[in-house]
């Protein structure tokens, strides 16, 4: 009942993730990122403890594959879990537990990986990756939104979607963007509209934090 993608922009070094589901408040549970490090997606009977644990492994120098292997080995209930990771070099890895419900699938591309479970079509992850890679010159947020829309167009999940998230990190310890639709009958459309409104001011919000003397407005 969740499809998601985590990726890296090779031009800027930014990392980002998007996800959507038929449950509430997905942004609080699935994507975890650290600037200059990479990140983790954790879903299907979601255990949010795996996100910070995975980021800590990446921070320690583990590759994406090593991180995923360590999460699997250290999680007693890993049969219920589905997760993916990307490291600072853009390498990716994923894991599907034996009890993850179908249709589920994954797809890897340059600097990105998509995973999904309880999908209406197992083509969803590949459609997300294809959309993410289609315009590498575009801002990362645009590419992430395109991936989410492509996943829905490829079938999405079998139940109506309710929530969605777009999370990005750049150079600072805080998110570059952390946009969440916690409950909406059209969460992907609502997330896209929120991103379009937020994107023109995104660097100003960072400037207010790191160099307020140069910032505009209040």
PDB file of C-alpha atoms in Angstrom:
ATOM      1  CA  UNK A   1       0.000   0.000   0.000  1.00  0.00           C
ATOM      2  CA  UNK A   2       3.022   2.268  -0.396  1.00  0.00           C
ATOM      3  CA  UNK A   3       5.228   3.319  -3.291  1.00  0.00           C
ATOM      4  CA  UNK A   4       8.294   5.458  -2.892  1.00  0.00           C
ATOM      5  CA  UNK A   5      11.567   6.570  -4.462  1.00  0.00           C
ATOM      6  CA  UNK A   6      14.824   7.846  -3.029  1.00  0.00           C
ATOM      7  CA  UNK A   7      17.359   9.570  -5.252  1.00  0.00           C
ATOM      8  CA  UNK A   8      20.361  11.828  -5.631  1.00  0.00           C
ATOM      9  CA  UNK A   9      20.973  14.789  -7.912  1.00  0.00           C
ATOM     10  CA  UNK A  10      24.422  14.319  -9.438  1.00  0.00           C
ATOM     11  CA  UNK A  11      24.652  18.042 -10.279  1.00  0.00           C
ATOM     12  CA  UNK A  12      23.977  19.420  -6.799  1.00  0.00           C
ATOM     13  CA  UNK A  13      24.651  16.486  -4.479  1.00  0.00           C
ATOM     14  CA  UNK A  14      21.183  16.880  -2.988  1.00  0.00           C
ATOM     15  CA  UNK A  15      19.262  13.815  -1.828  1.00  0.00           C
ATOM     16  CA  UNK A  16      15.485  13.490  -1.918  1.00  0.00           C
ATOM     17  CA  UNK A  17      12.640  11.075  -1.418  1.00  0.00           C
ATOM     18  CA  UNK A  18       8.947  10.874  -2.213  1.00  0.00           C
ATOM     19  CA  UNK A  19       6.322   8.426  -1.013  1.00  0.00           C
ATOM     20  CA  UNK A  20       2.558   7.990  -0.976  1.00  0.00           C
ATOM     21  CA  UNK A  21       0.112   5.547   0.588  1.00  0.00           C
ATOM     22  CA  UNK A  22      -3.511   4.899   1.511  1.00  0.00           C
ATOM     23  CA  UNK A  23      -2.641   5.455   5.193  1.00  0.00           C
ATOM     24  CA  UNK A  24      -2.357   8.708   7.080  1.00  0.00           C
ATOM     25  CA  UNK A  25       0.764  10.817   7.632  1.00  0.00           C
ATOM     26  CA  UNK A  26       3.329   8.872   5.593  1.00  0.00           C
ATOM     27  CA  UNK A  27       5.920  11.624   5.949  1.00  0.00           C
ATOM     28  CA  UNK A  28       6.466  10.794   9.604  1.00  0.00           C
ATOM     29  CA  UNK A  29       7.351   7.153   8.983  1.00  0.00           C
ATOM     30  CA  UNK A  30       8.962   6.314   5.623  1.00  0.00           C
ATOM     31  CA  UNK A  31      11.775   8.649   4.364  1.00  0.00           C
ATOM     32  CA  UNK A  32      14.952   9.419   6.308  1.00  0.00           C
ATOM     33  CA  UNK A  33      17.802  11.505   4.832  1.00  0.00           C
ATOM     34  CA  UNK A  34      21.054  13.171   5.866  1.00  0.00           C
ATOM     35  CA  UNK A  35      22.871  15.833   3.843  1.00  0.00           C
ATOM     36  CA  UNK A  36      26.021  14.528   2.178  1.00  0.00           C
ATOM     37  CA  UNK A  37      25.309  11.026   3.474  1.00  0.00           C
ATOM     38  CA  UNK A  38      22.279   9.525   1.708  1.00  0.00           C
ATOM     39  CA  UNK A  39      19.146   8.006   3.139  1.00  0.00           C
ATOM     40  CA  UNK A  40      16.741   5.163   3.745  1.00  0.00           C
ATOM     41  CA  UNK A  41      13.139   4.273   2.944  1.00  0.00           C
ATOM     42  CA  UNK A  42      11.325   1.922   5.331  1.00  0.00           C
ATOM     43  CA  UNK A  43       7.793   0.622   4.703  1.00  0.00           C
ATOM     44  CA  UNK A  44       5.286  -2.277   4.853  1.00  0.00           C
ATOM     45  CA  UNK A  45       4.260  -2.788   8.471  1.00  0.00           C
ATOM     46  CA  UNK A  46       6.619   0.121   8.828  1.00  0.00           C
ATOM     47  CA  UNK A  47       9.242   0.251  11.540  1.00  0.00           C
ATOM     48  CA  UNK A  48      10.420   3.902  11.659  1.00  0.00           C
ATOM     49  CA  UNK A  49      13.334   2.886  13.889  1.00  0.00           C
ATOM     50  CA  UNK A  50      15.032   1.464  10.804  1.00  0.00           C
ATOM     51  CA  UNK A  51      15.354   4.907   9.203  1.00  0.00           C
ATOM     52  CA  UNK A  52      17.661   6.550  11.745  1.00  0.00           C
ATOM     53  CA  UNK A  53      19.512   3.257  12.183  1.00  0.00           C
ATOM     54  CA  UNK A  54      20.128   3.076   8.442  1.00  0.00           C
ATOM     55  CA  UNK A  55      21.272   6.691   8.240  1.00  0.00           C
ATOM     56  CA  UNK A  56      23.703   6.048  11.104  1.00  0.00           C
ATOM     57  CA  UNK A  57      25.145   3.098   9.202  1.00  0.00           C
ATOM     58  CA  UNK A  58      25.578   5.224   6.083  1.00  0.00           C
ATOM     59  CA  UNK A  59      27.189   7.971   8.160  1.00  0.00           C
ATOM     60  CA  UNK A  60      29.667   5.450   9.560  1.00  0.00           C
ATOM     61  CA  UNK A  61      30.887   4.696   6.034  1.00  0.00           C
ATOM     62  CA  UNK A  62      28.712   1.720   5.085  1.00  0.00           C
ATOM     63  CA  UNK A  63      27.642   1.445   1.461  1.00  0.00           C
ATOM     64  CA  UNK A  64      23.968   1.185   0.566  1.00  0.00           C
ATOM     65  CA  UNK A  65      24.303  -2.586   0.175  1.00  0.00           C
ATOM     66  CA  UNK A  66      26.084  -2.947   3.513  1.00  0.00           C
ATOM     67  CA  UNK A  67      23.461  -0.792   5.176  1.00  0.00           C
ATOM     68  CA  UNK A  68      20.572  -2.849   3.838  1.00  0.00           C
ATOM     69  CA  UNK A  69      22.298  -6.096   4.802  1.00  0.00           C
ATOM     70  CA  UNK A  70      22.904  -4.813   8.329  1.00  0.00           C
ATOM     71  CA  UNK A  71      19.297  -3.685   8.713  1.00  0.00           C
ATOM     72  CA  UNK A  72      18.054  -7.083   7.588  1.00  0.00           C
ATOM     73  CA  UNK A  73      20.425  -8.938   9.906  1.00  0.00           C
ATOM     74  CA  UNK A  74      19.580  -6.799  12.938  1.00  0.00           C
ATOM     75  CA  UNK A  75      15.776  -6.784  12.509  1.00  0.00           C
ATOM     76  CA  UNK A  76      14.036  -9.832  14.031  1.00  0.00           C
ATOM     77  CA  UNK A  77      10.800  -9.113  12.154  1.00  0.00           C
ATOM     78  CA  UNK A  78      12.481  -8.407   8.823  1.00  0.00           C
ATOM     79  CA  UNK A  79      10.026 -10.699   7.026  1.00  0.00           C
ATOM     80  CA  UNK A  80       7.428  -7.943   7.326  1.00  0.00           C
ATOM     81  CA  UNK A  81       9.734  -5.133   6.245  1.00  0.00           C
ATOM     82  CA  UNK A  82      10.582  -3.486   2.952  1.00  0.00           C
ATOM     83  CA  UNK A  83      13.367  -0.943   2.771  1.00  0.00           C
ATOM     84  CA  UNK A  84      15.857   0.709   0.435  1.00  0.00           C
ATOM     85  CA  UNK A  85      18.974   2.840   0.781  1.00  0.00           C
ATOM     86  CA  UNK A  86      21.147   5.207  -1.207  1.00  0.00           C
ATOM     87  CA  UNK A  87      24.678   6.153  -0.167  1.00  0.00           C
ATOM     88  CA  UNK A  88      26.763   9.281  -0.730  1.00  0.00           C
ATOM     89  CA  UNK A  89      28.087   7.916  -4.045  1.00  0.00           C
ATOM     90  CA  UNK A  90      24.573   7.270  -5.367  1.00  0.00           C
ATOM     91  CA  UNK A  91      24.791   3.478  -5.000  1.00  0.00           C
ATOM     92  CA  UNK A  92      21.491   1.838  -4.085  1.00  0.00           C
ATOM     93  CA  UNK A  93      20.149  -1.342  -2.504  1.00  0.00           C
ATOM     94  CA  UNK A  94      16.793  -2.743  -1.409  1.00  0.00           C
ATOM     95  CA  UNK A  95      15.218  -5.527   0.648  1.00  0.00           C
ATOM     96  CA  UNK A  96      11.817  -7.253   0.447  1.00  0.00           C
ATOM     97  CA  UNK A  97      10.865  -9.436   3.406  1.00  0.00           C
ATOM     98  CA  UNK A  98       9.291 -12.815   2.701  1.00  0.00           C
ATOM     99  CA  UNK A  99       5.973 -11.637   4.155  1.00  0.00           C
ATOM    100  CA  UNK A 100       5.682  -8.414   2.136  1.00  0.00           C
ATOM    101  CA  UNK A 101       2.321  -8.536   0.386  1.00  0.00           C
ATOM    102  CA  UNK A 102       1.987  -8.509  -3.403  1.00  0.00           C
ATOM    103  CA  UNK A 103       2.100  -6.982  -5.764  1.00  0.00           C
ATOM    104  CA  UNK A 104       5.489  -5.700  -4.691  1.00  0.00           C
ATOM    105  CA  UNK A 105       8.528  -4.785  -6.713  1.00  0.00           C
ATOM    106  CA  UNK A 106      11.613  -2.600  -6.964  1.00  0.00           C
ATOM    107  CA  UNK A 107      13.594  -0.773  -9.644  1.00  0.00           C
ATOM    108  CA  UNK A 108      17.086   0.724  -9.654  1.00  0.00           C
ATOM    109  CA  UNK A 109      18.497   3.437 -11.884  1.00  0.00           C
ATOM    110  CA  UNK A 110      21.420   5.834 -11.847  1.00  0.00           C
ATOM    111  CA  UNK A 111      21.337   7.527  -8.427  1.00  0.00           C
ATOM    112  CA  UNK A 112      17.890   6.223  -7.501  1.00  0.00           C
ATOM    113  CA  UNK A 113      15.822   3.276  -6.301  1.00  0.00           C
ATOM    114  CA  UNK A 114      12.046   2.814  -6.065  1.00  0.00           C
ATOM    115  CA  UNK A 115      10.113   0.230  -4.045  1.00  0.00           C
ATOM    116  CA  UNK A 116       6.451  -0.574  -3.573  1.00  0.00           C
ATOM    117  CA  UNK A 117       4.089  -3.017  -1.906  1.00  0.00           C
ATOM    118  CA  UNK A 118       0.402  -3.956  -2.210  1.00  0.00           C
ATOM    119  CA  UNK A 119       0.490  -2.324  -5.635  1.00  0.00           C
ATOM    120  CA  UNK A 120      -2.151  -2.414  -8.342  1.00  0.00           C
ATOM    121  CA  UNK A 121       0.672  -3.163 -10.803  1.00  0.00           C
ATOM    122  CA  UNK A 122       4.232  -4.377 -10.337  1.00  0.00           C
ATOM    123  CA  UNK A 123       5.273  -1.874 -13.042  1.00  0.00           C
ATOM    124  CA  UNK A 124       4.979   1.045 -10.603  1.00  0.00           C
ATOM    125  CA  UNK A 125       8.612   1.186  -9.365  1.00  0.00           C
ATOM    126  CA  UNK A 126      10.083   1.042 -12.863  1.00  0.00           C
ATOM    127  CA  UNK A 127       7.746   3.807 -14.014  1.00  0.00           C
ATOM    128  CA  UNK A 128       8.938   5.944 -11.122  1.00  0.00           C
ATOM    129  CA  UNK A 129      12.601   5.385 -11.945  1.00  0.00           C
ATOM    130  CA  UNK A 130      12.029   6.120 -15.630  1.00  0.00           C
ATOM    131  CA  UNK A 131      10.330   9.408 -14.791  1.00  0.00           C
ATOM    132  CA  UNK A 132      13.031  10.403 -12.305  1.00  0.00           C
ATOM    133  CA  UNK A 133      15.762   9.812 -14.900  1.00  0.00           C
ATOM    134  CA  UNK A 134      13.940  11.491 -17.787  1.00  0.00           C
ATOM    135  CA  UNK A 135      15.103  15.046 -17.024  1.00  0.00           C
ATOM    136  CA  UNK A 136      18.378  15.009 -15.062  1.00  0.00           C
ATOM    137  CA  UNK A 137      18.828  18.733 -15.657  1.00  0.00           C
ATOM    138  CA  UNK A 138      15.616  19.596 -13.780  1.00  0.00           C
ATOM    139  CA  UNK A 139      15.490  20.562 -10.091  1.00  0.00           C
ATOM    140  CA  UNK A 140      15.458  17.520  -7.840  1.00  0.00           C
ATOM    141  CA  UNK A 141      12.050  18.376  -6.409  1.00  0.00           C
ATOM    142  CA  UNK A 142      10.503  18.418  -9.877  1.00  0.00           C
ATOM    143  CA  UNK A 143      12.022  15.033 -10.682  1.00  0.00           C
ATOM    144  CA  UNK A 144      10.703  13.551  -7.454  1.00  0.00           C
ATOM    145  CA  UNK A 145       7.190  14.819  -8.108  1.00  0.00           C
ATOM    146  CA  UNK A 146       7.369  13.439 -11.660  1.00  0.00           C
ATOM    147  CA  UNK A 147       8.328  10.047 -10.231  1.00  0.00           C
ATOM    148  CA  UNK A 148       5.380  10.011  -7.847  1.00  0.00           C
ATOM    149  CA  UNK A 149       2.950  10.981 -10.611  1.00  0.00           C
ATOM    150  CA  UNK A 150       4.376   8.285 -12.883  1.00  0.00           C
ATOM    151  CA  UNK A 151       3.898   5.663 -10.192  1.00  0.00           C
ATOM    152  CA  UNK A 152       0.260   6.607  -9.857  1.00  0.00           C
ATOM    153  CA  UNK A 153      -0.214   6.615 -13.638  1.00  0.00           C
ATOM    154  CA  UNK A 154       1.300   3.118 -13.843  1.00  0.00           C
ATOM    155  CA  UNK A 155      -1.369   1.773 -11.500  1.00  0.00           C
ATOM    156  CA  UNK A 156      -0.423   3.004  -8.062  1.00  0.00           C
ATOM    157  CA  UNK A 157      -1.861   0.943  -5.272  1.00  0.00           C
ATOM    158  CA  UNK A 158      -5.176  -0.811  -5.062  1.00  0.00           C
ATOM    159  CA  UNK A 159      -6.737   1.522  -2.502  1.00  0.00           C
ATOM    160  CA  UNK A 160      -7.347   5.278  -2.647  1.00  0.00           C
ATOM    161  CA  UNK A 161      -4.271   7.299  -1.728  1.00  0.00           C
ATOM    162  CA  UNK A 162      -4.495   9.537   1.326  1.00  0.00           C
ATOM    163  CA  UNK A 163      -1.059  10.960   2.168  1.00  0.00           C
ATOM    164  CA  UNK A 164       2.210  11.879   0.441  1.00  0.00           C
ATOM    165  CA  UNK A 165       5.608  13.357   1.275  1.00  0.00           C
ATOM    166  CA  UNK A 166       8.532  15.087  -0.435  1.00  0.00           C
ATOM    167  CA  UNK A 167      11.724  15.280   1.648  1.00  0.00           C
ATOM    168  CA  UNK A 168      15.014  16.807   0.464  1.00  0.00           C
ATOM    169  CA  UNK A 169      18.394  17.629   2.000  1.00  0.00           C
ATOM    170  CA  UNK A 170      21.115  19.846   0.555  1.00  0.00           C
ATOM    171  CA  UNK A 171      24.081  21.199   2.545  1.00  0.00           C
ATOM    172  CA  UNK A 172      22.645  21.979   5.977  1.00  0.00           C
ATOM    173  CA  UNK A 173      21.701  19.646   8.821  1.00  0.00           C
ATOM    174  CA  UNK A 174      18.018  20.571   8.442  1.00  0.00           C
ATOM    175  CA  UNK A 175      15.819  19.568   5.481  1.00  0.00           C
ATOM    176  CA  UNK A 176      15.970  21.613   2.306  1.00  0.00           C
ATOM    177  CA  UNK A 177      12.290  20.744   1.934  1.00  0.00           C
ATOM    178  CA  UNK A 178       9.975  18.689   4.129  1.00  0.00           C
ATOM    179  CA  UNK A 179       6.532  18.850   2.545  1.00  0.00           C
ATOM    180  CA  UNK A 180       3.762  16.593   3.789  1.00  0.00           C
ATOM    181  CA  UNK A 181       0.181  15.951   2.812  1.00  0.00           C
ATOM    182  CA  UNK A 182      -1.151  14.051   5.801  1.00  0.00           C
ATOM    183  CA  UNK A 183      -4.772  13.540   4.704  1.00  0.00           C
ATOM    184  CA  UNK A 184      -6.234  14.490   1.341  1.00  0.00           C
ATOM    185  CA  UNK A 185      -8.332  12.685  -1.287  1.00  0.00           C
ATOM    186  CA  UNK A 186      -5.760  13.691  -3.938  1.00  0.00           C
ATOM    187  CA  UNK A 187      -2.462  13.719  -2.038  1.00  0.00           C
ATOM    188  CA  UNK A 188      -0.111  13.686  -5.031  1.00  0.00           C
ATOM    189  CA  UNK A 189      -1.843  16.642  -6.669  1.00  0.00           C
ATOM    190  CA  UNK A 190      -1.860  18.469  -3.339  1.00  0.00           C
ATOM    191  CA  UNK A 191       1.852  17.738  -2.831  1.00  0.00           C
ATOM    192  CA  UNK A 192       2.687  18.983  -6.320  1.00  0.00           C
ATOM    193  CA  UNK A 193       0.765  22.218  -5.701  1.00  0.00           C
ATOM    194  CA  UNK A 194       2.534  22.690  -2.368  1.00  0.00           C
ATOM    195  CA  UNK A 195       5.929  22.126  -4.019  1.00  0.00           C
ATOM    196  CA  UNK A 196       5.152  24.658  -6.759  1.00  0.00           C
ATOM    197  CA  UNK A 197       4.322  27.244  -4.095  1.00  0.00           C
ATOM    198  CA  UNK A 198       7.324  26.385  -1.907  1.00  0.00           C
ATOM    199  CA  UNK A 199      10.056  26.023  -4.531  1.00  0.00           C
ATOM    200  CA  UNK A 200      10.440  29.738  -5.448  1.00  0.00           C
ATOM    201  CA  UNK A 201      11.275  30.559  -1.809  1.00  0.00           C
ATOM    202  CA  UNK A 202      13.281  27.471  -0.891  1.00  0.00           C
ATOM    203  CA  UNK A 203      16.713  29.125  -0.885  1.00  0.00           C
ATOM    204  CA  UNK A 204      15.390  32.136   0.995  1.00  0.00           C
ATOM    205  CA  UNK A 205      14.256  29.885   3.846  1.00  0.00           C
ATOM    206  CA  UNK A 206      17.768  28.435   4.047  1.00  0.00           C
ATOM    207  CA  UNK A 207      19.314  31.926   3.982  1.00  0.00           C
ATOM    208  CA  UNK A 208      17.112  33.043   6.880  1.00  0.00           C
ATOM    209  CA  UNK A 209      18.653  30.263   8.944  1.00  0.00           C
ATOM    210  CA  UNK A 210      22.321  30.508   7.975  1.00  0.00           C
ATOM    211  CA  UNK A 211      22.759  34.215   7.126  1.00  0.00           C
ATOM    212  CA  UNK A 212      19.779  36.221   8.385  1.00  0.00           C
ATOM    213  CA  UNK A 213      21.445  39.592   7.674  1.00  0.00           C
ATOM    214  CA  UNK A 214      21.191  38.852   3.946  1.00  0.00           C
ATOM    215  CA  UNK A 215      17.646  37.495   4.062  1.00  0.00           C
ATOM    216  CA  UNK A 216      14.621  39.300   2.750  1.00  0.00           C
ATOM    217  CA  UNK A 217      11.373  39.959   4.569  1.00  0.00           C
ATOM    218  CA  UNK A 218      10.490  39.330   8.191  1.00  0.00           C
TER     219      UNK A 218
END
